[in-house]
Amino acid sequence: MSMNYEELRSLCLHCQKCKLAETRTNVVFGVGDPNAKVMFIGEGPGENEDLQGEPFVGRGGQLLDKFLAAVDLDRKKNIYIGNMVKCRPPKNRDPEPGEVAECIGYLNKQIELIQPKIIVCLGRIASCYMINPTFKVTKEHGQWTQKNGIWMMGTFHPAALLRNPNNKPLCFEDMLSLRDKIMEVCPETYAGIELLGLPQMP
Ligand code: SF4
């Protein structure tokens, strides 16, 4: 059955397919422009995300927003952010394989509908799923690969940057590389946006 973005969102917001439905406060479907050409993907919601129903809020999300702003990206304007799993696992445990298997269809459908030209994976789990099952963030962050016609790159998860700020310059380099890739494959991302001059690291 073909489905549009709003129909998919509505289906997901009422989903009871796995036991995470019993403990969640909100389903965290995704945020941003469903017509964006640049998509960010993380693993799943934490406590703040569960409470607010939006991905990457809280301290990690604020840091992510600063990195985005440094390269003229804004979750409210020209990108889309989603997660592999839409409901928070209790006590921030990792999602179980069965929960990922039940939920991943929503992300796959989001990608199919949004049709991004670029996907940035935030952290190891999303990078392993999207790019390569053995992906190592510290070694392979910032490297571009093309899959199914979509340019993909993995970089540091913002929560990991809060734990280890020494990696912030590396993440900033990845964001500069992302900006170059956007200019190359989907410059319309920056249409109507007053570009910053020299980006500053947050
Ligand atoms: S985690 Fe995914 S599959 Fe499980 S209830 Fe939430 S939306 Fe449904």
PDB file of N, CA, C and O in Angstrom, residues 46-82:
ATOM      1  N   GLY A  46      16.144   9.237  23.918  1.00  0.00           N
ATOM      2  CA  GLY A  46      16.488   9.159  25.338  1.00  0.00           C
ATOM      3  C   GLY A  46      15.367   9.789  26.150  1.00  0.00           C
ATOM      4  O   GLY A  46      14.256  10.005  25.644  1.00  0.00           O
ATOM      5  N   GLU A  47      15.680  10.121  27.393  1.00  0.00           N
ATOM      6  CA  GLU A  47      14.646  10.610  28.308  1.00  0.00           C
ATOM      7  C   GLU A  47      14.007  11.922  27.825  1.00  0.00           C
ATOM      8  O   GLU A  47      12.779  12.043  27.771  1.00  0.00           O
ATOM      9  N   ASN A  48      14.844  12.897  27.473  1.00  0.00           N
ATOM     10  CA  ASN A  48      14.285  14.196  27.050  1.00  0.00           C
ATOM     11  C   ASN A  48      13.487  14.066  25.760  1.00  0.00           C
ATOM     12  O   ASN A  48      12.448  14.709  25.591  1.00  0.00           O
ATOM     13  N   GLU A  49      13.996  13.229  24.862  1.00  0.00           N
ATOM     14  CA  GLU A  49      13.312  13.032  23.580  1.00  0.00           C
ATOM     15  C   GLU A  49      11.949  12.383  23.806  1.00  0.00           C
ATOM     16  O   GLU A  49      10.947  12.753  23.191  1.00  0.00           O
ATOM     17  N   ASP A  50      11.921  11.422  24.717  1.00  0.00           N
ATOM     18  CA  ASP A  50      10.667  10.733  25.054  1.00  0.00           C
ATOM     19  C   ASP A  50       9.654  11.729  25.636  1.00  0.00           C
ATOM     20  O   ASP A  50       8.465  11.687  25.306  1.00  0.00           O
ATOM     21  N   LEU A  51      10.147  12.634  26.479  1.00  0.00           N
ATOM     22  CA  LEU A  51       9.236  13.597  27.112  1.00  0.00           C
ATOM     23  C   LEU A  51       8.720  14.625  26.110  1.00  0.00           C
ATOM     24  O   LEU A  51       7.573  15.060  26.179  1.00  0.00           O
ATOM     25  N   GLN A  52       9.587  15.022  25.175  1.00  0.00           N
ATOM     26  CA  GLN A  52       9.199  16.098  24.249  1.00  0.00           C
ATOM     27  C   GLN A  52       8.693  15.593  22.900  1.00  0.00           C
ATOM     28  O   GLN A  52       8.154  16.364  22.103  1.00  0.00           O
ATOM     29  N   GLY A  53       8.916  14.315  22.602  1.00  0.00           N
ATOM     30  CA  GLY A  53       8.456  13.766  21.325  1.00  0.00           C
ATOM     31  C   GLY A  53       9.261  14.250  20.139  1.00  0.00           C
ATOM     32  O   GLY A  53       8.767  14.252  19.001  1.00  0.00           O
ATOM     33  N   GLU A  54      10.518  14.643  20.389  1.00  0.00           N
ATOM     34  CA  GLU A  54      11.365  15.145  19.298  1.00  0.00           C
ATOM     35  C   GLU A  54      12.772  14.566  19.440  1.00  0.00           C
ATOM     36  O   GLU A  54      13.283  14.470  20.566  1.00  0.00           O
ATOM     37  N   PRO A  55      13.414  14.200  18.316  1.00  0.00           N
ATOM     38  CA  PRO A  55      14.761  13.635  18.423  1.00  0.00           C
ATOM     39  C   PRO A  55      15.814  14.688  18.782  1.00  0.00           C
ATOM     40  O   PRO A  55      15.684  15.860  18.413  1.00  0.00           O
ATOM     41  N   PHE A  56      16.838  14.249  19.475  1.00  0.00           N
ATOM     42  CA  PHE A  56      18.002  15.091  19.778  1.00  0.00           C
ATOM     43  C   PHE A  56      17.605  16.434  20.391  1.00  0.00           C
ATOM     44  O   PHE A  56      17.817  17.505  19.807  1.00  0.00           O
ATOM     45  N   VAL A  57      16.970  16.358  21.555  1.00  0.00           N
ATOM     46  CA  VAL A  57      16.789  17.548  22.388  1.00  0.00           C
ATOM     47  C   VAL A  57      17.641  17.312  23.642  1.00  0.00           C
ATOM     48  O   VAL A  57      18.383  16.364  23.703  1.00  0.00           O
ATOM     49  N   GLY A  58      17.592  18.166  24.622  1.00  0.00           N
ATOM     50  CA  GLY A  58      18.495  18.008  25.756  1.00  0.00           C
ATOM     51  C   GLY A  58      19.888  18.506  25.394  1.00  0.00           C
ATOM     52  O   GLY A  58      20.101  19.103  24.334  1.00  0.00           O
ATOM     53  N   ARG A  59      20.847  18.223  26.239  1.00  0.00           N
ATOM     54  CA  ARG A  59      22.190  18.813  26.044  1.00  0.00           C
ATOM     55  C   ARG A  59      22.839  18.332  24.745  1.00  0.00           C
ATOM     56  O   ARG A  59      23.456  19.103  24.021  1.00  0.00           O
ATOM     57  N   GLY A  60      22.707  17.054  24.459  1.00  0.00           N
ATOM     58  CA  GLY A  60      23.281  16.523  23.221  1.00  0.00           C
ATOM     59  C   GLY A  60      22.642  17.174  22.011  1.00  0.00           C
ATOM     60  O   GLY A  60      23.323  17.541  21.044  1.00  0.00           O
ATOM     61  N   GLY A  61      21.338  17.337  22.048  1.00  0.00           N
ATOM     62  CA  GLY A  61      20.627  17.959  20.937  1.00  0.00           C
ATOM     63  C   GLY A  61      21.013  19.411  20.751  1.00  0.00           C
ATOM     64  O   GLY A  61      21.137  19.894  19.619  1.00  0.00           O
ATOM     65  N   GLN A  62      21.230  20.100  21.869  1.00  0.00           N
ATOM     66  CA  GLN A  62      21.647  21.504  21.761  1.00  0.00           C
ATOM     67  C   GLN A  62      23.019  21.607  21.104  1.00  0.00           C
ATOM     68  O   GLN A  62      23.268  22.502  20.289  1.00  0.00           O
ATOM     69  N   LEU A  63      23.896  20.664  21.461  1.00  0.00           N
ATOM     70  CA  LEU A  63      25.220  20.660  20.826  1.00  0.00           C
ATOM     71  C   LEU A  63      25.091  20.358  19.335  1.00  0.00           C
ATOM     72  O   LEU A  63      25.722  21.009  18.492  1.00  0.00           O
ATOM     73  N   LEU A  64      24.251  19.384  19.007  1.00  0.00           N
ATOM     74  CA  LEU A  64      24.029  19.073  17.592  1.00  0.00           C
ATOM     75  C   LEU A  64      23.531  20.314  16.852  1.00  0.00           C
ATOM     76  O   LEU A  64      24.015  20.629  15.757  1.00  0.00           O
ATOM     77  N   ASP A  65      22.582  21.029  17.431  1.00  0.00           N
ATOM     78  CA  ASP A  65      22.048  22.223  16.771  1.00  0.00           C
ATOM     79  C   ASP A  65      23.148  23.259  16.518  1.00  0.00           C
ATOM     80  O   ASP A  65      23.127  23.962  15.502  1.00  0.00           O
ATOM     81  N   LYS A  66      24.100  23.353  17.455  1.00  0.00           N
ATOM     82  CA  LYS A  66      25.206  24.305  17.245  1.00  0.00           C
ATOM     83  C   LYS A  66      26.093  23.866  16.084  1.00  0.00           C
ATOM     84  O   LYS A  66      26.520  24.690  15.270  1.00  0.00           O
ATOM     85  N   PHE A  67      26.377  22.575  16.014  1.00  0.00           N
ATOM     86  CA  PHE A  67      27.175  22.077  14.887  1.00  0.00           C
ATOM     87  C   PHE A  67      26.429  22.293  13.564  1.00  0.00           C
ATOM     88  O   PHE A  67      27.038  22.655  12.553  1.00  0.00           O
ATOM     89  N   LEU A  68      25.129  22.087  13.593  1.00  0.00           N
ATOM     90  CA  LEU A  68      24.334  22.300  12.376  1.00  0.00           C
ATOM     91  C   LEU A  68      24.380  23.772  11.969  1.00  0.00           C
ATOM     92  O   LEU A  68      24.608  24.110  10.803  1.00  0.00           O
ATOM     93  N   ALA A  69      24.172  24.644  12.970  1.00  0.00           N
ATOM     94  CA  ALA A  69      24.139  26.084  12.674  1.00  0.00           C
ATOM     95  C   ALA A  69      25.472  26.557  12.098  1.00  0.00           C
ATOM     96  O   ALA A  69      25.505  27.467  11.263  1.00  0.00           O
ATOM     97  N   ALA A  70      26.566  25.924  12.526  1.00  0.00           N
ATOM     98  CA  ALA A  70      27.894  26.334  12.038  1.00  0.00           C
ATOM     99  C   ALA A  70      28.026  26.142  10.534  1.00  0.00           C
ATOM    100  O   ALA A  70      28.851  26.789   9.882  1.00  0.00           O
ATOM    101  N   VAL A  71      27.215  25.230   9.973  1.00  0.00           N
ATOM    102  CA  VAL A  71      27.256  25.025   8.517  1.00  0.00           C
ATOM    103  C   VAL A  71      25.884  25.337   7.895  1.00  0.00           C
ATOM    104  O   VAL A  71      25.468  24.734   6.911  1.00  0.00           O
ATOM    105  N   ASP A  72      25.194  26.277   8.530  1.00  0.00           N
ATOM    106  CA  ASP A  72      23.948  26.833   7.967  1.00  0.00           C
ATOM    107  C   ASP A  72      22.843  25.797   7.809  1.00  0.00           C
ATOM    108  O   ASP A  72      22.058  25.852   6.861  1.00  0.00           O
ATOM    109  N   LEU A  73      22.789  24.852   8.731  1.00  0.00           N
ATOM    110  CA  LEU A  73      21.697  23.871   8.723  1.00  0.00           C
ATOM    111  C   LEU A  73      20.834  24.079   9.966  1.00  0.00           C
ATOM    112  O   LEU A  73      21.338  24.478  11.022  1.00  0.00           O
ATOM    113  N   ASP A  74      19.549  23.804   9.806  1.00  0.00           N
ATOM    114  CA  ASP A  74      18.591  24.102  10.867  1.00  0.00           C
ATOM    115  C   ASP A  74      17.482  23.049  10.802  1.00  0.00           C
ATOM    116  O   ASP A  74      16.860  22.859   9.749  1.00  0.00           O
ATOM    117  N   ARG A  75      17.253  22.370  11.919  1.00  0.00           N
ATOM    118  CA  ARG A  75      16.231  21.308  11.916  1.00  0.00           C
ATOM    119  C   ARG A  75      14.839  21.831  11.570  1.00  0.00           C
ATOM    120  O   ARG A  75      13.959  21.067  11.226  1.00  0.00           O
ATOM    121  N   LYS A  76      14.629  23.119  11.705  1.00  0.00           N
ATOM    122  CA  LYS A  76      13.304  23.665  11.395  1.00  0.00           C
ATOM    123  C   LYS A  76      13.202  24.114   9.936  1.00  0.00           C
ATOM    124  O   LYS A  76      12.131  24.516   9.485  1.00  0.00           O
ATOM    125  N   LYS A  77      14.331  24.097   9.220  1.00  0.00           N
ATOM    126  CA  LYS A  77      14.310  24.673   7.870  1.00  0.00           C
ATOM    127  C   LYS A  77      14.744  23.727   6.765  1.00  0.00           C
ATOM    128  O   LYS A  77      13.999  23.488   5.822  1.00  0.00           O
ATOM    129  N   ASN A  78      15.972  23.215   6.842  1.00  0.00           N
ATOM    130  CA  ASN A  78      16.514  22.608   5.625  1.00  0.00           C
ATOM    131  C   ASN A  78      17.098  21.205   5.798  1.00  0.00           C
ATOM    132  O   ASN A  78      17.867  20.747   4.943  1.00  0.00           O
ATOM    133  N   ILE A  79      16.739  20.528   6.883  1.00  0.00           N
ATOM    134  CA  ILE A  79      17.177  19.131   7.052  1.00  0.00           C
ATOM    135  C   ILE A  79      16.032  18.331   7.680  1.00  0.00           C
ATOM    136  O   ILE A  79      15.014  18.901   8.084  1.00  0.00           O
ATOM    137  N   TYR A  80      16.266  17.026   7.804  1.00  0.00           N
ATOM    138  CA  TYR A  80      15.311  16.161   8.510  1.00  0.00           C
ATOM    139  C   TYR A  80      16.122  15.284   9.470  1.00  0.00           C
ATOM    140  O   TYR A  80      17.216  14.830   9.124  1.00  0.00           O
ATOM    141  N   ILE A  81      15.599  15.073  10.671  1.00  0.00           N
ATOM    142  CA  ILE A  81      16.285  14.225  11.658  1.00  0.00           C
ATOM    143  C   ILE A  81      15.345  13.109  12.104  1.00  0.00           C
ATOM    144  O   ILE A  81      14.202  13.375  12.498  1.00  0.00           O
ATOM    145  N   GLY A  82      15.838  11.878  12.044  1.00  0.00           N
ATOM    146  CA  GLY A  82      15.038  10.736  12.495  1.00  0.00           C
ATOM    147  C   GLY A  82      15.907   9.722  13.238  1.00  0.00           C
ATOM    148  O   GLY A  82      17.126   9.852  13.298  1.00  0.00           O
TER     149      GLY A  82
END
